[in-house]
Short mmCIF file of C-alpha atoms and ligand atoms in Angstrom, two decimals:
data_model
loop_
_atom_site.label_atom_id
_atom_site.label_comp_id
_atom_site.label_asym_id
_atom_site.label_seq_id
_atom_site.Cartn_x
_atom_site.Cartn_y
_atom_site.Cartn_z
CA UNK C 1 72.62 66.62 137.79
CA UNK C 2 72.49 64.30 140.50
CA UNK C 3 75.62 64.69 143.42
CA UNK C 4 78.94 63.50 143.36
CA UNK C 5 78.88 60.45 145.48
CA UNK C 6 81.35 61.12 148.80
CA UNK C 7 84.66 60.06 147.46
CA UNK C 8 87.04 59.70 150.75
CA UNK C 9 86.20 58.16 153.87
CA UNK C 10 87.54 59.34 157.00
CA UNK C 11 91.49 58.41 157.29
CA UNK C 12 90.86 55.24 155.07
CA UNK C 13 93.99 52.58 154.99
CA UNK C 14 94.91 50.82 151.77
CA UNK C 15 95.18 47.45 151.55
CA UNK C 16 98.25 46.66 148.82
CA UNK C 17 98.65 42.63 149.05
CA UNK C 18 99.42 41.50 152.84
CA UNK C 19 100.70 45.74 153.25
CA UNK C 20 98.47 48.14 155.25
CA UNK C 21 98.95 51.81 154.57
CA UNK C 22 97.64 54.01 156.84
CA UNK C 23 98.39 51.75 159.74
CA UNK C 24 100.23 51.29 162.70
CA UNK C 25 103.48 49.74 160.68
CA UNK C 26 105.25 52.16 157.97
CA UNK C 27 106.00 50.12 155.06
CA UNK C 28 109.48 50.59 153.48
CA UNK C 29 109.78 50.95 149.66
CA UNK C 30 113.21 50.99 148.79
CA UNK C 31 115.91 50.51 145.87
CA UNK C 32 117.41 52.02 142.76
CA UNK C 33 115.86 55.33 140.86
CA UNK C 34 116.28 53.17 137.65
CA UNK C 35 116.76 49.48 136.78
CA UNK C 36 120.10 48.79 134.88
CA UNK C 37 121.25 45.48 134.60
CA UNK C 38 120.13 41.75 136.46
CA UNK C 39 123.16 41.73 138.72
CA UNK C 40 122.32 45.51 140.20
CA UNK C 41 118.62 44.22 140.49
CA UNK C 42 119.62 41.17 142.44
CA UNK C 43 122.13 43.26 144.68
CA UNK C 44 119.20 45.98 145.35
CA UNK C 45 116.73 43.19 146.16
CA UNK C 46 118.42 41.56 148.57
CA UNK C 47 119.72 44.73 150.14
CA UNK C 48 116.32 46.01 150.03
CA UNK C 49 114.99 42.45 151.46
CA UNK C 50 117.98 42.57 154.61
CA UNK C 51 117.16 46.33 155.12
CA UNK C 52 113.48 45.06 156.02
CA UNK C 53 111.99 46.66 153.03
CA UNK C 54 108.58 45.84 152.14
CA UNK C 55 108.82 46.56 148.77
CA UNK C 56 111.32 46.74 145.79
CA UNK C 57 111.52 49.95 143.97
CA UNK C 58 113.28 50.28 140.32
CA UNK C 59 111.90 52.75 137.24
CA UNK C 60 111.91 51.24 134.33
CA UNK C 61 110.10 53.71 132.20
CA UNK C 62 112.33 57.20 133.33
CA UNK C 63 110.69 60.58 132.78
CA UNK C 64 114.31 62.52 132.07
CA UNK C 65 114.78 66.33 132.15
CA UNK C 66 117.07 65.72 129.07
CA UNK C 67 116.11 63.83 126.01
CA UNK C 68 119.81 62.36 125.66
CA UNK C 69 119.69 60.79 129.49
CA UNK C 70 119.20 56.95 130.20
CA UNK C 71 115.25 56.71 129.22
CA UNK C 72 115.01 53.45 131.33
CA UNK C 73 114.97 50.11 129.87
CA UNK C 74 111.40 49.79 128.83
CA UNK C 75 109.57 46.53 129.11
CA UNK C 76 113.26 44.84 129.84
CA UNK C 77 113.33 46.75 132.97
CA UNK C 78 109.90 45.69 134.20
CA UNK C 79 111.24 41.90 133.51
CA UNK C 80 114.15 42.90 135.46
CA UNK C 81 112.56 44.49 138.65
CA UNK C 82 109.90 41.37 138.63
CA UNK C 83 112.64 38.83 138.22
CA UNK C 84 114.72 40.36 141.21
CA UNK C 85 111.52 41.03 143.45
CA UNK C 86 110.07 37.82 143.48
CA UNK C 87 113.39 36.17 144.01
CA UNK C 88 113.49 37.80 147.81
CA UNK C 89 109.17 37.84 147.57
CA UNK C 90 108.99 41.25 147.65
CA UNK C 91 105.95 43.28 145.72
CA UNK C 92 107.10 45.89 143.22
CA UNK C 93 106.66 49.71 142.85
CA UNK C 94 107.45 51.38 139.12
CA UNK C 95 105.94 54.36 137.62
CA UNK C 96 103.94 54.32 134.18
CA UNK C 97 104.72 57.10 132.19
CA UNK C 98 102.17 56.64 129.18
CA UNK C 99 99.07 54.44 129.42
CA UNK C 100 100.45 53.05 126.27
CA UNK C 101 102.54 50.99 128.73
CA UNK C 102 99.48 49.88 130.90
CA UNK C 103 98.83 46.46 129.41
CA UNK C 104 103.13 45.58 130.31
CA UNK C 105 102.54 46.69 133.71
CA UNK C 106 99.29 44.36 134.47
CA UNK C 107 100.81 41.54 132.26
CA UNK C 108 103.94 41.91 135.02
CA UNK C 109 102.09 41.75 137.75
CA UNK C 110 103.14 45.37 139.29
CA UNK C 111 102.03 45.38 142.67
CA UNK C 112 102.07 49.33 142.94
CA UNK C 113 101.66 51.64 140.23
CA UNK C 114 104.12 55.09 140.33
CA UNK C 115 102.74 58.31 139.03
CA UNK C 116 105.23 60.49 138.91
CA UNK C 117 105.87 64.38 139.92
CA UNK C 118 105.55 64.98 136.38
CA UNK C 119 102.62 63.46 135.46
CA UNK C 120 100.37 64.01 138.50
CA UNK C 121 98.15 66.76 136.36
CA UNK C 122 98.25 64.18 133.27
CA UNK C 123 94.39 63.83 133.60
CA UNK C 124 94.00 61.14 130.70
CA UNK C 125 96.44 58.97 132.69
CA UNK C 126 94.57 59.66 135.46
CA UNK C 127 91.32 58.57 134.61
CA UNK C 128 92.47 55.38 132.65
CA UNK C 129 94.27 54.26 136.28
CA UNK C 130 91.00 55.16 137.61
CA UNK C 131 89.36 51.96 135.66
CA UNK C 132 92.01 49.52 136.40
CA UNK C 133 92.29 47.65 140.39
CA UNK C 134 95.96 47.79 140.75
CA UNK C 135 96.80 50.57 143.60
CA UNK C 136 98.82 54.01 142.84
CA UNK C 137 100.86 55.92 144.32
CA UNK C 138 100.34 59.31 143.42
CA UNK C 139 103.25 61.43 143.78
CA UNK C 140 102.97 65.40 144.29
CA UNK C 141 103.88 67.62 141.73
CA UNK C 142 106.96 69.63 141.08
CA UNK C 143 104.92 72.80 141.89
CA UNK C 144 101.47 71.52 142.80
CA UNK C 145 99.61 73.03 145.42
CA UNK C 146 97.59 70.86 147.92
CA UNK C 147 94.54 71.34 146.09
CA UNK C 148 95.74 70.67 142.72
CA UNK C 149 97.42 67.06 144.18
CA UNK C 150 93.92 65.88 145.85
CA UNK C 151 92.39 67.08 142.59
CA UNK C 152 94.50 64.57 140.78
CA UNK C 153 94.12 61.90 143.42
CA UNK C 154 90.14 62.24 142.90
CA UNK C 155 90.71 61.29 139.07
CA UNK C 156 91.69 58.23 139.78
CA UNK C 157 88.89 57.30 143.12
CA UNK C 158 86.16 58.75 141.05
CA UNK C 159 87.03 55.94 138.57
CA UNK C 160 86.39 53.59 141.08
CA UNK C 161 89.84 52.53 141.79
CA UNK C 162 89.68 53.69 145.56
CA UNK C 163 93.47 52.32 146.15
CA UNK C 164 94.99 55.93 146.14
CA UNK C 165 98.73 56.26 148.45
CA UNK C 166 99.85 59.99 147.56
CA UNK C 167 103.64 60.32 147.86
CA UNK C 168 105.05 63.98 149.33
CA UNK C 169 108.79 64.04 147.71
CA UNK C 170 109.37 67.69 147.70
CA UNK C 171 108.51 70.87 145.70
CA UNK C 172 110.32 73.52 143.67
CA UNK C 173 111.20 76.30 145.82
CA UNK C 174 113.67 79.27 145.84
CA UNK C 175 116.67 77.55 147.33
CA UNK C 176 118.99 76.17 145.33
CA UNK C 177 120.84 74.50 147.66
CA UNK C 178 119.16 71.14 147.55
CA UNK C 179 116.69 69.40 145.04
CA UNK C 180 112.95 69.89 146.46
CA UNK C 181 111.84 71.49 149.44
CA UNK C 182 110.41 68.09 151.44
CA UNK C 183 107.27 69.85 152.67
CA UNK C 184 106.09 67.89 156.50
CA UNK C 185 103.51 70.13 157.26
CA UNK C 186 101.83 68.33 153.90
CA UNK C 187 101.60 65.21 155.76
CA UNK C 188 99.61 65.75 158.29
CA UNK C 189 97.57 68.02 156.15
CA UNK C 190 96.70 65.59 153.52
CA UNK C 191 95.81 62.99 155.74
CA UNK C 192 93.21 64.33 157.05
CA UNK C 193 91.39 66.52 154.35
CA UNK C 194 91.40 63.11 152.34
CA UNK C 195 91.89 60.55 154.67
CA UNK C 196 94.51 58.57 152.12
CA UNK C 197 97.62 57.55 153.24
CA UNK C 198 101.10 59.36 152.66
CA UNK C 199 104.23 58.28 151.63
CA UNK C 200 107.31 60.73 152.25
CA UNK C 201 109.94 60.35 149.76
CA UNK C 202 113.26 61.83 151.06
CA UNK C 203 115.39 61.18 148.34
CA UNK C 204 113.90 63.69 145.66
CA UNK C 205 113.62 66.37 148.15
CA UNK C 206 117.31 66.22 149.16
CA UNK C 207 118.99 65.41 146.30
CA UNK C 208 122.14 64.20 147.77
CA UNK C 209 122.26 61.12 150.20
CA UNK C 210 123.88 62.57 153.67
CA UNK C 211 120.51 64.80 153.34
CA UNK C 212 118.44 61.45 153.27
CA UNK C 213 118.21 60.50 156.91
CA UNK C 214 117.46 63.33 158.46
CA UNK C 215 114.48 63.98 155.94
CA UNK C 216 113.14 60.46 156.37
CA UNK C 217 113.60 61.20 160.14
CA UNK C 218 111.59 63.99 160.13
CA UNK C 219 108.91 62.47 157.71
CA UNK C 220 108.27 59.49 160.26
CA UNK C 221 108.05 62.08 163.37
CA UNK C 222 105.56 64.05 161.68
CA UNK C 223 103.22 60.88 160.75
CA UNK C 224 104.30 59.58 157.22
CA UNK C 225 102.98 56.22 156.26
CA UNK C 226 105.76 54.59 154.77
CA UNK C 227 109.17 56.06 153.24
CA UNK C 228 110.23 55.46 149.73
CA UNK C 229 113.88 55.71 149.63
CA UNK C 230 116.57 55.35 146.89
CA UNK C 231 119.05 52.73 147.19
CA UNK C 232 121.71 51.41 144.40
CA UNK C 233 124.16 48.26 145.60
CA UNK C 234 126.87 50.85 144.10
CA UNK C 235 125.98 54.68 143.91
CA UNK C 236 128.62 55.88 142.47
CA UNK C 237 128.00 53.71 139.30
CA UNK C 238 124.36 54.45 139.03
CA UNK C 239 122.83 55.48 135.72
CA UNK C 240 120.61 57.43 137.38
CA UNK C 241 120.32 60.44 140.36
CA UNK C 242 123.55 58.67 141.74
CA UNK C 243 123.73 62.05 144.36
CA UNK C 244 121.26 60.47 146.52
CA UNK C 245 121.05 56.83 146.26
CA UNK C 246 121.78 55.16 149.49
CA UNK C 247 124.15 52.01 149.83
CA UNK C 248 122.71 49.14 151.60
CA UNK C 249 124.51 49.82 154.50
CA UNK C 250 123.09 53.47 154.74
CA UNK C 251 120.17 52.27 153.85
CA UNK C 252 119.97 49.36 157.18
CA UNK C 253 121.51 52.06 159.56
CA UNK C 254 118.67 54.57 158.28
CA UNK C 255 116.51 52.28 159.47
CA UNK C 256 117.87 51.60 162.90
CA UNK C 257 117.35 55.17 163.23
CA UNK C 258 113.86 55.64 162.36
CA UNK C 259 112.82 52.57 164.52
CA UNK C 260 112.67 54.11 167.87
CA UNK C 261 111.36 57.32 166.49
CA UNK C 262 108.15 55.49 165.20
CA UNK C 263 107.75 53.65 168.74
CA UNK C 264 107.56 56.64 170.33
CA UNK C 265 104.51 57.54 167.75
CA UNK C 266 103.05 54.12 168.46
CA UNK C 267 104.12 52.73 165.44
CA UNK C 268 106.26 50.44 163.52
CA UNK C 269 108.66 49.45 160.95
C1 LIG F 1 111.35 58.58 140.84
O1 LIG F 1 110.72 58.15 141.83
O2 LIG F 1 112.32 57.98 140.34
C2 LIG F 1 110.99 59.88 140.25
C3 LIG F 1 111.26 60.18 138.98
O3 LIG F 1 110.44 60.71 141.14
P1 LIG F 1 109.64 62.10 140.95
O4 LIG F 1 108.50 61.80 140.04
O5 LIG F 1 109.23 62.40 142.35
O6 LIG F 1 110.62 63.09 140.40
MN1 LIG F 2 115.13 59.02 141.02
#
């Protein structure tokens, strides 16, 4: 048996359109945990757009706890999220919950594809987005330790597709007190056993949206490479983890915030 070829170069950036993660600029991914209707899509993109976001967020596919929540609105939702993205130019991130679903996503155009906390050990998905060239962003599972998350992220490189962002958003822990336990030291960790780039998401960890900023604070200040952060034009009406959606006005003051702490890092965003 001949050796596994070397999979990760040494702090390699990823190159998503005109985006670099891994850079000197944080990229903002921003807006609604699930896409409802064209009006809240149009709100969120231009909020995201104003907020400086570099990307427009919305699941249309939603991997639900209970069978009788909102499932997402399928391929309508991906028309939706496009429709509303491209109206402010803005790329799109989604997650794919079943490869079934794989042939909508490229025919859309999805700029980033989401695998979520739930499927991050789904190995069959894994390899499949390991054939395609669209780039992923691997989240970390609910539990997963750091090996079992670079494990997962090395399904889809040794496929070829070497466009791998992994996505920290918390893990289960003993407190109930808030959703996930956002874990920093993580960051800094996975960046340089694997060299990929990582995405903090602050919104899963806390759970609730006055816990938002001071998670996405202390992502940035302990080297995350962009922020993925849930915002809804109305949170209260959301369909979806309404507890810690951001309004566009949070979500623009949030990012006042984190500017000077990423120019004291020698960054940007
Ligand atoms: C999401 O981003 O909407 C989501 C379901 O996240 P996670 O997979 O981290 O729970
Ligand atoms: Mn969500």
């Amino acid at each position: 048996m001949t050796a596994a070829p070397p999979l990760l170069a040494p702090l390699s950036a990823v190159q998503v359109g005109p985006l670099t993660f891994g850079s000197r600029h944080i990229p903002l991914l921003a807006g609604p945990c699930s896409v409802e209707t064209p009006t809240q899509m149009a709100l969120a993109a231009k909020a995201a757009r104003a907020a400086g976001a570099a990307f427009l967020r919305g699941g249309a596919f939603k991997p639900r706890t209970r069978p009788e929540a909102f499932q997402g609105l399928g391929v309508e939702g991906l028309d939706l999220l496009v429709t509303a993205a491209r109206a402010e130019h803005l790329p799109v991130v989604t997650e794919l919950t079943d490869i079934r679903h794989l042939d909508a996503f490229l025919a859309h155009g999805v700029d980033l594809i989401q695998v979520g906390s739930r499927n991050m050990a789904n190995y069959d998905l894994l390899k499949e987005l390991g054939r395609i060239d669209t780039p992923i962003l691997l989240k970390r599972g609910l539990a997963a330790t750091l090996q079992e998350w670079t494990g997962a992220a090395e399904y889809v490189l040794r496929g070829g597709n070497t466009r791998v962002i992994l996505c920290e958003r918390g893990v289960r822990s003993f407190e109930p007190a808030y959703r996930n336990m956002l874990d920093v030291t993580a960051i800094g960790v996975m960046k340089e056993s694997t060299g990929l780039p990582v995405v903090v998401d602050p919104s899963h960890a806390g759970g609730r949206a006055a816990l938002v900023p001071a998670l996405a604070r202390a992502a940035i200040a302990a080297g995350a490479d962009g922020l993925l952060v849930e915002m809804h034009p109305f949170p209260e009406q959301a369909w979806c983890d309404a507890d810690q959606a951001l309004t566009p006005a949070g979500l623009e003051s949030l990012m006042a915030s984190l500017r000077p702490i990423a120019r004291a890092l020698g960054r940007d965003l």
